[in-house]
XYZ file of C-alpha atoms in Angstrom:
682
model
C 38.807 -2.107 14.734
C 38.588 -4.447 11.813
C 36.739 -7.708 11.773
C 35.261 -9.850 9.110
C 31.982 -11.685 9.340
C 32.303 -15.228 8.178
C 28.621 -15.856 8.910
C 29.022 -19.165 10.548
C 26.767 -21.164 8.265
C 25.606 -24.458 8.278
C 26.275 -24.467 11.952
C 26.775 -20.737 12.184
C 24.158 -19.832 9.659
C 22.005 -21.555 12.222
C 23.403 -19.208 14.808
C 20.847 -16.893 13.350
C 18.358 -19.667 13.733
C 19.244 -21.559 16.853
C 21.343 -19.195 18.877
C 19.479 -16.737 20.949
C 20.174 -13.055 21.295
C 22.356 -11.639 24.095
C 21.183 -12.443 27.596
C 20.300 -9.187 29.288
C 19.576 -10.545 32.763
C 21.008 -8.719 35.805
C 24.407 -10.234 36.566
C 24.814 -8.483 39.908
C 23.043 -11.379 41.631
C 25.561 -13.856 40.190
C 28.784 -12.029 41.050
C 29.765 -12.725 44.658
C 27.459 -15.751 44.939
C 28.925 -18.883 46.524
C 28.459 -22.141 44.607
C 27.548 -25.128 46.752
C 29.245 -28.470 46.267
C 27.777 -30.801 43.653
C 28.533 -34.208 42.157
C 28.024 -35.171 38.523
C 29.210 -38.009 36.288
C 31.222 -37.515 33.123
C 30.503 -39.333 29.854
C 32.740 -42.209 30.962
C 30.700 -42.720 34.126
C 33.295 -41.308 36.531
C 31.893 -39.072 39.255
C 33.337 -35.617 39.922
C 32.526 -33.268 42.808
C 33.337 -29.605 43.013
C 35.055 -30.334 46.321
C 37.450 -32.724 44.545
C 39.293 -29.646 43.284
C 39.830 -27.951 46.653
C 43.477 -27.292 45.836
C 42.645 -25.379 42.660
C 43.010 -21.622 42.907
C 40.405 -21.060 40.184
C 37.599 -23.248 38.853
C 35.855 -22.497 35.544
C 32.344 -23.894 35.052
C 31.676 -23.940 31.294
C 28.102 -24.781 30.283
C 28.195 -26.459 26.884
C 25.908 -28.176 24.375
C 26.870 -30.737 21.772
C 24.842 -29.182 18.953
C 24.999 -25.460 19.629
C 27.172 -23.800 16.941
C 28.914 -21.404 19.319
C 29.553 -24.168 21.841
C 31.276 -26.100 19.062
C 33.543 -23.204 18.184
C 34.434 -22.518 21.791
C 34.955 -26.166 22.735
C 38.360 -26.213 21.059
C 39.282 -22.849 22.573
C 38.334 -23.969 26.079
C 40.457 -27.074 25.604
C 43.444 -24.897 24.705
C 42.831 -22.655 27.738
C 42.640 -25.713 30.013
C 45.995 -27.010 28.790
C 47.599 -23.577 29.164
C 46.409 -22.989 32.753
C 46.086 -26.399 34.411
C 49.652 -26.268 35.816
C 48.912 -22.865 37.326
C 46.155 -24.129 39.600
C 43.188 -23.658 37.251
C 40.540 -26.354 36.705
C 38.021 -26.297 33.852
C 34.811 -28.314 34.204
C 32.424 -28.657 31.281
C 28.760 -29.092 32.177
C 26.074 -30.260 29.767
C 22.596 -29.553 31.153
C 20.687 -30.172 27.913
C 18.092 -32.898 28.264
C 18.463 -33.692 24.544
C 22.229 -34.363 24.641
C 23.095 -38.022 25.178
C 26.228 -39.425 26.828
C 27.360 -40.703 23.407
C 26.987 -37.239 21.898
C 28.932 -35.662 24.766
C 31.761 -38.155 24.245
C 31.849 -37.365 20.517
C 31.914 -33.620 21.264
C 34.899 -34.012 23.601
C 36.775 -36.152 21.109
C 36.098 -33.921 18.090
C 37.077 -30.694 19.851
C 40.077 -32.148 21.707
C 38.571 -31.477 25.121
C 40.659 -33.068 27.887
C 38.855 -31.547 30.868
C 35.875 -33.402 32.388
C 32.537 -32.836 30.654
C 29.776 -33.649 33.130
C 26.149 -34.533 32.476
C 23.812 -32.377 34.580
C 20.751 -34.609 34.668
C 17.690 -32.588 35.613
C 19.730 -29.363 35.111
C 20.238 -29.000 38.896
C 23.648 -27.307 38.674
C 22.406 -25.005 35.914
C 19.506 -24.050 38.180
C 21.815 -23.450 41.138
C 24.004 -20.932 39.277
C 21.105 -19.731 37.064
C 22.912 -20.637 33.831
C 20.709 -19.954 30.808
C 22.658 -20.663 27.631
C 25.543 -22.458 25.980
C 28.353 -21.546 25.974
C 28.219 -19.681 29.295
C 31.095 -19.576 31.789
C 31.364 -18.945 35.529
C 34.767 -18.311 37.136
C 35.036 -19.281 40.816
C 37.791 -18.143 43.174
C 39.411 -20.345 45.841
C 36.353 -19.888 48.096
C 34.161 -21.043 45.168
C 32.541 -17.666 44.839
C 31.556 -16.377 41.378
C 33.973 -13.644 40.307
C 33.234 -13.627 36.573
C 30.191 -14.629 34.553
C 29.583 -14.323 30.815
C 31.164 -15.235 27.494
C 34.595 -16.620 26.645
C 35.725 -13.760 24.383
C 34.388 -11.436 21.699
C 35.464 -13.213 18.494
C 32.310 -15.210 17.768
C 28.794 -13.856 17.936
C 25.351 -14.156 16.427
C 26.038 -14.359 12.705
C 29.545 -12.928 12.689
C 33.148 -13.803 13.403
C 35.949 -11.329 14.008
C 39.357 -11.695 12.392
C 40.865 -12.105 15.856
C 39.976 -11.884 19.519
C 39.916 -8.306 20.738
C 38.809 -8.913 24.331
C 39.706 -12.125 26.172
C 37.093 -11.899 28.918
C 37.592 -15.350 30.424
C 41.385 -15.364 30.179
C 41.621 -11.869 31.654
C 39.378 -12.842 34.576
C 41.558 -15.878 35.343
C 44.735 -13.755 35.145
C 43.254 -11.176 37.517
C 42.395 -13.833 40.115
C 45.766 -15.565 39.856
C 47.445 -12.195 40.375
C 45.300 -11.455 43.435
C 43.433 -8.607 41.711
C 39.762 -7.838 41.478
C 38.348 -8.932 38.150
C 38.333 -5.844 35.957
C 35.311 -6.943 33.896
C 33.233 -9.201 36.159
C 30.333 -9.804 33.748
C 29.551 -9.752 30.030
C 26.444 -10.418 27.975
C 25.982 -14.060 27.040
C 25.083 -15.212 23.534
C 24.212 -18.793 22.781
C 21.543 -21.461 22.631
C 19.061 -21.833 25.465
C 19.813 -24.753 27.755
C 17.276 -27.494 27.063
C 15.845 -27.795 30.544
C 13.620 -30.573 31.827
C 10.019 -29.369 31.895
C 6.905 -30.693 33.599
C 4.464 -31.326 30.733
C 0.740 -30.750 31.118
C -0.695 -34.169 30.336
C -4.136 -32.752 29.485
C -2.791 -30.162 27.037
C -4.823 -29.984 23.811
C -1.588 -29.148 21.949
C 1.001 -31.934 21.774
C 4.021 -32.859 19.727
C 2.307 -35.878 18.204
C -0.892 -34.113 17.217
C 0.246 -30.680 15.949
C 3.920 -29.826 16.456
C 5.387 -32.687 14.403
C 3.277 -31.585 11.427
C 4.443 -27.969 11.698
C 8.078 -29.045 11.883
C 7.702 -31.403 8.913
C 6.224 -28.608 6.837
C 8.733 -25.882 7.697
C 11.850 -27.284 9.388
C 12.653 -30.936 8.762
C 13.840 -30.296 5.210
C 17.059 -28.991 6.789
C 16.767 -30.322 10.353
C 17.305 -34.013 9.643
C 20.227 -36.407 9.569
C 22.804 -35.618 6.904
C 21.463 -32.155 6.121
C 22.706 -28.681 6.871
C 21.089 -28.012 10.241
C 23.222 -28.675 13.345
C 20.585 -30.937 14.880
C 17.590 -32.994 13.814
C 13.947 -32.213 14.580
C 12.425 -35.490 13.456
C 11.683 -37.105 16.840
C 10.205 -35.919 20.115
C 13.389 -36.575 22.095
C 15.305 -34.384 19.628
C 12.754 -31.572 19.638
C 11.750 -31.201 23.267
C 14.972 -29.518 24.406
C 14.776 -26.819 21.747
C 11.337 -25.405 22.602
C 12.502 -22.122 24.166
C 15.048 -21.477 21.428
C 12.464 -22.138 18.722
C 10.103 -19.550 20.199
C 12.853 -16.959 20.384
C 14.116 -17.324 16.816
C 10.554 -17.377 15.477
C 9.709 -14.209 17.401
C 12.868 -12.573 16.046
C 11.952 -13.759 12.513
C 15.271 -15.572 12.184
C 13.554 -18.899 11.537
C 12.236 -20.182 9.264
C 14.583 -18.228 6.987
C 12.274 -16.064 4.888
C 12.786 -12.336 4.523
C 10.261 -11.147 1.936
C 7.678 -8.584 3.003
C 4.317 -10.444 2.842
C 2.595 -7.313 1.531
C 4.204 -7.712 -1.884
C 4.041 -10.796 -4.073
C 3.330 -14.480 -3.636
C 6.168 -16.981 -3.853
C 6.068 -20.705 -4.418
C 9.071 -21.363 -2.149
C 7.830 -19.291 0.806
C 8.841 -20.747 4.188
C 7.007 -18.468 6.638
C 4.960 -19.789 9.538
C 1.354 -18.686 9.753
C 0.141 -16.794 12.811
C -1.861 -19.870 13.853
C 1.236 -22.062 13.634
C 3.222 -19.628 15.771
C 0.446 -19.544 18.367
C 0.320 -23.345 18.444
C 4.062 -23.540 19.125
C 3.774 -20.992 21.941
C 0.952 -22.967 23.545
C 3.002 -26.172 23.320
C 6.051 -24.699 25.032
C 3.881 -23.040 27.691
C 2.352 -26.467 28.402
C 5.800 -27.972 29.057
C 6.277 -29.485 25.581
C 4.057 -32.578 26.036
C 4.569 -35.526 23.702
C 0.968 -36.702 23.498
C -0.322 -39.886 21.895
C 2.288 -41.276 19.509
C -0.444 -42.922 17.441
C -1.423 -39.419 16.264
C 1.952 -38.760 14.660
C 1.908 -37.979 10.928
C 3.584 -40.254 8.441
C 7.252 -39.285 8.145
C 7.898 -36.876 5.303
C 9.670 -38.471 2.358
C 12.578 -36.445 1.035
C 14.598 -37.010 -2.079
C 17.960 -38.451 -1.104
C 20.911 -36.878 -2.836
C 19.791 -34.571 -5.636
C 16.672 -32.385 -5.565
C 16.546 -32.475 -9.349
C 13.502 -33.832 -11.218
C 15.587 -36.813 -12.331
C 19.111 -38.140 -12.152
C 21.465 -35.462 -13.496
C 22.734 -35.859 -17.042
C 26.023 -34.246 -16.080
C 27.797 -33.823 -12.730
C 30.727 -31.406 -12.510
C 32.935 -31.174 -9.412
C 34.578 -27.884 -8.491
C 38.060 -29.425 -8.812
C 39.774 -32.802 -8.721
C 40.575 -32.766 -4.984
C 38.872 -31.517 -1.802
C 39.470 -28.026 -0.501
C 40.792 -27.920 3.078
C 38.798 -25.654 5.401
C 40.605 -24.531 8.577
C 39.142 -25.018 12.045
C 38.947 -21.312 12.841
C 39.260 -17.874 11.285
C 37.712 -16.240 8.253
C 38.149 -17.788 4.805
C 38.140 -15.558 1.723
C 35.873 -16.416 -1.181
C 37.321 -19.306 -3.158
C 36.944 -19.494 -6.956
C 37.299 -22.656 -9.039
C 37.154 -22.729 -12.871
C 36.213 -26.018 -14.461
C 35.931 -27.163 -18.062
C 32.856 -29.428 -18.254
C 33.965 -30.439 -21.767
C 30.749 -29.462 -23.495
C 31.406 -30.108 -27.164
C 27.879 -29.115 -28.163
C 25.344 -26.508 -27.127
C 23.020 -27.508 -24.307
C 19.633 -26.448 -22.988
C 19.218 -26.802 -19.220
C 15.965 -27.696 -17.477
C 17.395 -27.584 -13.937
C 20.758 -27.248 -12.215
C 21.597 -27.909 -8.573
C 24.732 -26.765 -6.764
C 25.430 -29.296 -4.043
C 27.907 -28.821 -1.166
C 30.302 -31.647 -0.441
C 30.387 -30.712 3.260
C 27.254 -28.916 4.412
C 28.822 -28.161 7.782
C 31.187 -25.540 6.337
C 29.701 -24.381 3.020
C 27.941 -21.059 3.529
C 26.931 -20.667 -0.087
C 27.821 -21.671 -3.641
C 27.310 -19.582 -6.753
C 27.962 -21.195 -10.134
C 28.450 -19.130 -13.276
C 28.651 -20.057 -16.961
C 31.631 -18.491 -18.696
C 31.046 -18.764 -22.461
C 33.906 -19.033 -24.951
C 35.789 -15.777 -25.401
C 34.058 -14.781 -28.634
C 30.612 -15.119 -27.029
C 30.993 -13.011 -23.894
C 29.281 -9.939 -25.250
C 27.531 -7.913 -22.600
C 28.820 -9.829 -19.569
C 28.766 -7.532 -16.575
C 31.681 -9.223 -14.806
C 34.653 -11.454 -15.438
C 33.111 -14.451 -13.716
C 30.329 -15.153 -16.187
C 26.563 -15.506 -16.309
C 24.729 -16.643 -13.185
C 23.727 -20.296 -13.502
C 22.998 -22.049 -10.181
C 23.217 -21.482 -6.437
C 23.204 -23.168 -3.068
C 22.415 -21.693 0.320
C 21.045 -23.474 3.394
C 17.448 -24.427 2.710
C 17.646 -23.471 -0.982
C 15.167 -25.321 -3.169
C 16.374 -26.038 -6.669
C 13.927 -24.555 -9.191
C 12.753 -26.455 -12.236
C 11.798 -24.121 -15.047
C 8.206 -24.191 -16.307
C 7.337 -26.274 -19.347
C 8.995 -24.998 -22.508
C 11.577 -22.904 -20.647
C 15.295 -23.618 -20.301
C 18.670 -21.966 -19.864
C 21.269 -22.094 -22.595
C 24.968 -23.067 -22.359
C 27.109 -22.597 -25.474
C 29.561 -25.329 -26.418
C 33.017 -24.767 -25.010
C 31.804 -22.887 -21.920
C 33.494 -23.106 -18.539
C 31.804 -23.285 -15.146
C 33.050 -20.995 -12.378
C 32.345 -21.965 -8.752
C 32.340 -19.285 -6.054
C 32.373 -20.790 -2.558
C 32.111 -19.156 0.839
C 33.334 -21.338 3.708
C 32.732 -20.894 7.440
C 34.860 -22.794 10.009
C 33.117 -24.807 12.719
C 35.914 -25.432 15.212
C 37.548 -28.463 13.590
C 39.422 -28.941 10.276
C 37.152 -29.977 7.403
C 37.299 -30.822 3.699
C 34.857 -29.994 0.919
C 34.392 -31.084 -2.675
C 31.251 -29.377 -3.952
C 29.644 -30.019 -7.340
C 26.814 -29.084 -9.660
C 24.324 -31.491 -11.229
C 22.661 -30.559 -14.521
C 19.505 -31.889 -16.172
C 19.360 -31.140 -19.888
C 16.243 -30.275 -21.841
C 15.385 -31.503 -25.321
C 15.883 -28.608 -27.736
C 12.682 -29.360 -29.615
C 10.691 -28.757 -26.405
C 12.127 -25.299 -25.766
C 10.134 -22.218 -26.768
C 11.458 -19.783 -24.131
C 15.057 -19.114 -23.108
C 15.567 -18.339 -19.405
C 18.060 -15.533 -18.963
C 19.413 -14.307 -15.629
C 19.502 -10.539 -15.822
C 20.587 -8.011 -13.235
C 20.139 -4.477 -12.060
C 23.591 -3.686 -10.695
C 25.472 -0.625 -9.559
C 29.265 -0.864 -9.292
C 29.949 2.782 -8.580
C 29.191 3.735 -5.008
C 30.990 4.828 -1.871
C 29.314 4.068 1.438
C 30.514 6.683 3.942
C 31.852 5.694 7.364
C 29.164 5.297 10.046
C 26.262 5.740 7.575
C 23.318 3.680 8.821
C 20.990 3.856 5.804
C 22.998 4.597 2.654
C 20.942 3.907 -0.484
C 22.129 2.744 -3.892
C 19.827 2.432 -6.924
C 20.096 0.638 -10.243
C 17.935 -0.083 -13.301
C 17.888 -3.189 -15.412
C 17.769 -3.096 -19.203
C 14.390 -2.749 -20.823
C 12.479 -5.812 -21.919
C 12.792 -6.096 -25.723
C 9.463 -7.923 -25.969
C 6.920 -9.596 -23.717
C 8.958 -11.548 -21.162
C 7.951 -13.636 -18.167
C 9.450 -12.572 -14.830
C 10.193 -15.735 -12.839
C 12.410 -15.135 -9.802
C 14.665 -12.753 -7.878
C 17.890 -13.064 -5.892
C 19.183 -9.867 -4.270
C 22.873 -9.875 -3.436
C 24.761 -7.665 -1.000
C 27.373 -8.341 1.669
C 27.689 -7.713 5.397
C 26.448 -4.130 5.423
C 23.359 -4.991 3.392
C 20.239 -3.761 5.181
C 17.297 -3.925 2.767
C 16.554 -4.548 -0.908
C 13.539 -3.736 -3.077
C 12.566 -4.552 -6.679
C 10.038 -2.395 -8.545
C 8.697 -3.172 -11.994
C 8.448 -0.031 -14.134
C 5.968 -0.265 -17.014
C 5.901 1.755 -20.273
C 2.570 3.346 -19.317
C 4.129 4.876 -16.195
C 2.812 2.330 -13.714
C 5.087 1.017 -10.956
C 4.668 -2.194 -8.982
C 6.721 -3.464 -6.040
C 7.436 -7.089 -6.921
C 9.779 -7.950 -4.028
C 10.599 -6.151 -0.796
C 13.226 -7.487 1.625
C 13.126 -5.100 4.602
C 15.733 -7.027 6.631
C 18.364 -8.430 4.303
C 20.438 -11.260 5.770
C 23.699 -12.244 4.114
C 23.455 -15.614 5.852
C 20.638 -16.530 3.483
C 21.176 -15.896 -0.235
C 17.533 -16.625 -0.936
C 16.052 -16.928 -4.407
C 12.437 -15.764 -4.379
C 10.442 -17.723 -6.973
C 7.172 -16.142 -8.069
C 4.120 -18.320 -7.636
C 2.963 -17.209 -11.086
C 5.194 -15.592 -13.736
C 4.602 -11.879 -14.210
C 4.428 -10.598 -17.798
C 6.598 -7.572 -18.502
C 5.638 -5.844 -21.775
C 8.249 -4.336 -24.112
C 9.960 -1.332 -22.568
C 9.475 -2.519 -19.000
C 12.417 -2.679 -16.622
C 13.200 -3.358 -12.966
C 14.329 -0.623 -10.608
C 16.229 -1.831 -7.531
C 16.965 0.067 -4.329
C 19.472 -1.282 -1.808
C 20.196 0.166 1.630
C 23.405 -0.346 3.629
C 24.227 -0.021 7.320
C 27.870 0.933 7.854
C 27.326 1.979 11.463
C 28.582 0.553 14.745
C 25.121 -0.819 15.511
C 25.449 -3.332 12.658
C 27.142 -6.234 14.442
C 28.086 -7.787 11.088
C 30.009 -4.669 10.090
C 33.708 -5.433 9.526
C 34.774 -1.830 10.131
C 32.387 1.148 10.443
C 35.272 3.634 10.040
C 35.926 2.623 6.431
C 34.522 4.015 3.191
C 33.120 0.962 1.425
C 33.230 0.311 -2.305
C 32.439 -2.525 -4.705
C 34.473 -5.702 -4.246
C 34.251 -9.502 -4.197
C 35.099 -10.155 -0.548
C 32.604 -9.851 2.278
C 34.301 -6.787 3.775
C 33.675 -5.018 0.445
C 30.138 -4.559 -0.846
C 28.057 -5.463 -3.867
C 24.757 -4.235 -5.240
C 23.210 -6.779 -7.597
C 19.547 -7.472 -8.156
C 19.570 -10.760 -10.030
C 16.334 -11.852 -11.684
C 15.242 -14.558 -14.123
C 13.144 -13.812 -17.171
C 11.851 -16.145 -19.864
C 12.115 -14.713 -23.384
C 10.040 -16.349 -26.151
C 12.158 -17.566 -29.026
C 9.528 -16.238 -31.399
C 10.300 -12.722 -30.182
C 13.861 -13.256 -31.324
C 12.819 -14.234 -34.838
C 13.467 -17.911 -34.123
C 10.783 -20.571 -34.297
C 12.504 -23.452 -32.520
C 16.148 -23.899 -31.717
C 17.857 -27.150 -32.510
C 21.025 -27.771 -30.589
C 23.364 -30.694 -30.325
C 25.908 -29.865 -33.013
C 29.421 -30.473 -31.809
C 31.987 -27.710 -31.672
C 34.095 -29.176 -34.454
C 31.175 -29.000 -36.879
C 30.896 -25.242 -36.419
C 33.840 -24.571 -38.709
C 32.797 -27.001 -41.433
C 32.546 -25.598 -44.968
C 29.724 -28.016 -45.776
C 26.299 -26.393 -46.187
C 23.998 -26.855 -43.194
C 20.790 -28.844 -43.604
C 17.599 -26.830 -43.759
C 16.302 -26.058 -40.269
C 19.582 -26.719 -38.447
C 20.833 -24.362 -35.779
C 23.434 -22.635 -37.954
C 23.258 -20.439 -41.007
C 25.941 -18.902 -43.179
C 26.794 -15.238 -43.613
C 29.592 -14.956 -46.122
C 32.209 -17.491 -45.097
C 31.147 -17.418 -41.457
C 28.946 -19.996 -39.761
C 26.574 -18.432 -37.213
C 24.552 -20.319 -34.639
C 21.097 -18.912 -34.048
C 21.232 -20.320 -30.534
C 24.176 -18.033 -29.795
C 21.917 -15.095 -30.490
C 19.419 -16.396 -27.963
C 21.893 -16.218 -25.110
C 23.248 -12.793 -26.065
C 20.398 -10.713 -27.504
C 18.877 -9.907 -24.106
C 22.234 -8.558 -22.917
C 23.442 -6.498 -25.848
C 20.916 -3.661 -25.712
C 22.931 -1.745 -23.143
C 20.949 1.496 -23.189
C 17.633 -0.331 -23.003
C 15.976 1.495 -25.904
C 14.722 -1.669 -27.574
C 17.130 -1.220 -30.483
C 20.622 -2.549 -31.002
C 23.235 -0.011 -31.994
C 26.548 -0.978 -33.530
C 28.456 0.606 -30.653
C 26.770 -1.905 -28.318
C 28.115 -4.881 -30.255
C 31.647 -6.272 -29.692
C 33.964 -5.766 -32.661
C 34.241 -9.477 -33.373
C 30.469 -9.570 -34.029
C 30.282 -6.553 -36.355
C 30.164 -8.898 -39.363
C 26.914 -10.320 -38.024
C 25.505 -6.898 -37.183
C 26.265 -5.607 -40.696
C 24.638 -8.658 -42.273
C 21.437 -8.298 -40.237
C 21.192 -4.494 -40.476
C 19.055 -4.430 -43.615
C 18.976 -0.659 -44.214
C 22.587 -0.187 -43.023
C 21.670 2.727 -40.760
C 23.783 1.467 -37.845
C 20.700 0.531 -35.834
C 19.299 -2.986 -35.756
C 15.653 -3.574 -34.972
C 14.010 -6.897 -34.224
C 12.048 -6.615 -37.457
C 15.251 -6.274 -39.495
C 16.789 -9.304 -37.762
C 13.661 -11.406 -38.369
C 13.509 -10.437 -42.046
C 17.185 -11.216 -42.625
C 17.036 -14.582 -40.877
C 13.898 -15.505 -42.811
C 15.543 -14.485 -46.068
C 18.561 -16.658 -45.279
C 16.289 -19.600 -44.536
C 14.458 -19.139 -47.825
C 17.757 -18.957 -49.691
C 18.706 -22.306 -48.136
C 15.592 -23.924 -49.468
C 16.226 -22.876 -53.055
């Protein structure tokens, strides 16, 4: 068996959020139960009764919802099944029992997913109650006596947070074929996965907990950032009529810790972008649902939260770079391999970056975006991969960080940007043109360079069926006092847990981030509430655990030995983290940037205090050293050895190595740079 998880984000990322776990109710009571006649209207207003289809050999009742991610994926498939079987005496009836789904939304669902069969509105969820339907999508197959012969899911391709390469078991189709052939249904019931049907409830009018008084405030604080019009979530949670039908699902995903999406162990560290609900907030939500989800007095509603439209950046971006010059076409179904796009942003001068935001062009299908800076060829010393240095990211709910005052990232002139995109189909063809917006910092305001480091291990082999295989890696040692700012662990579908430990020169160890239940659906960056100082010689030790067993539903193939690779069916072990390195520790007072690339080869002497200095006939930019010095010390001993320096930079190493012993210390580099500056002034 081989299947690939595509992690149905946006809509299917919210599978983890809004789709409930398998229904484990006893199906024996459903199989063999006769379904009484009923009459419902479709979205056009035409009335349909079950008895209207008395000549049909088989009737399929498919309970659907307009906003449930799985119901969207299976809408198209049910339409195809209807067209394939209608001439063989099979009738498909869609039933929407959600109180929150309007007639207009049902019509749009049918049109978008090419559904030709009737989709009926079950006002008051009477038909759902009769057959005890619980979720969407959920199907019931009735024989010619209108007795339930099959109940469960459509097939096994789509599930909670995963998608198989292809259907392996066609439960619904097989049940129909058995009945048409006069056979007993071989598999009469299967577990149902999907969103809870939004049933009509009887609210307690005297409830002390209401939507207007408490619930709206909780949702504004934790949910509405994504669950609003035009954002990633598959439905909005900004009004009572939108929220009331999702009460049961909200309780389930909160209890399962799938929503809000936050996976850090609260015992270790404090983070400024934490999304977790408090225990009191969870209790309040439970009381509200138990009371029938009352609306309360609308005059008690909070003022609507004001969100930044468009960019989350502190100001309008100075530069916007699209991933390519035309949209990428995302198919309706199937798994899409990682897509890479290399772009030349045409940076003719060095730049300092205050903030950068990766922004999806189509939030419905973009699972995540990673953007890397790929410096010019002669400045790639120490890069751990061929893509480049980590620069910016997007995942659902990601909050773009702005670096603290005086801190910025550095992009050398002539660099490329590399976009890595992971797409997840949603049941209809889509297009995407993602981009990154960049806010530049003024060089004179920068006293710390922000460098994204990593503790990574490329050499591992995860054995077949191993359920807790551990891989460890160390980062390089801090060359001086640095400020630890943020973390972003990265694994793929078999990732189980990830932990960062700070190791100090005095032997102390401190857990700075623990993610006990890693979720590939959410590539979360954990931003420390307060920077943590790491003294010279400190490093981060990372431990990742992998589940390659059959019990991991995301697992593409538990029989395979798994090694490093880019695609989701391979694995990775990377502990990204941001540190801020003071320029003074690099022997540099302040870095001035802004020279254009053409000026770098000029034979004219540089003005005193500019960013470049001369060594022999070569012009060297101090700012280049800033971006590379934290990477070059490969063995982490706090000294730079000639063997750690690329050949094309040996001229610089030789010039800075004052005693010519083949080892460069920070003191030697500072003394040489200062001597060069003094020579300029003479």
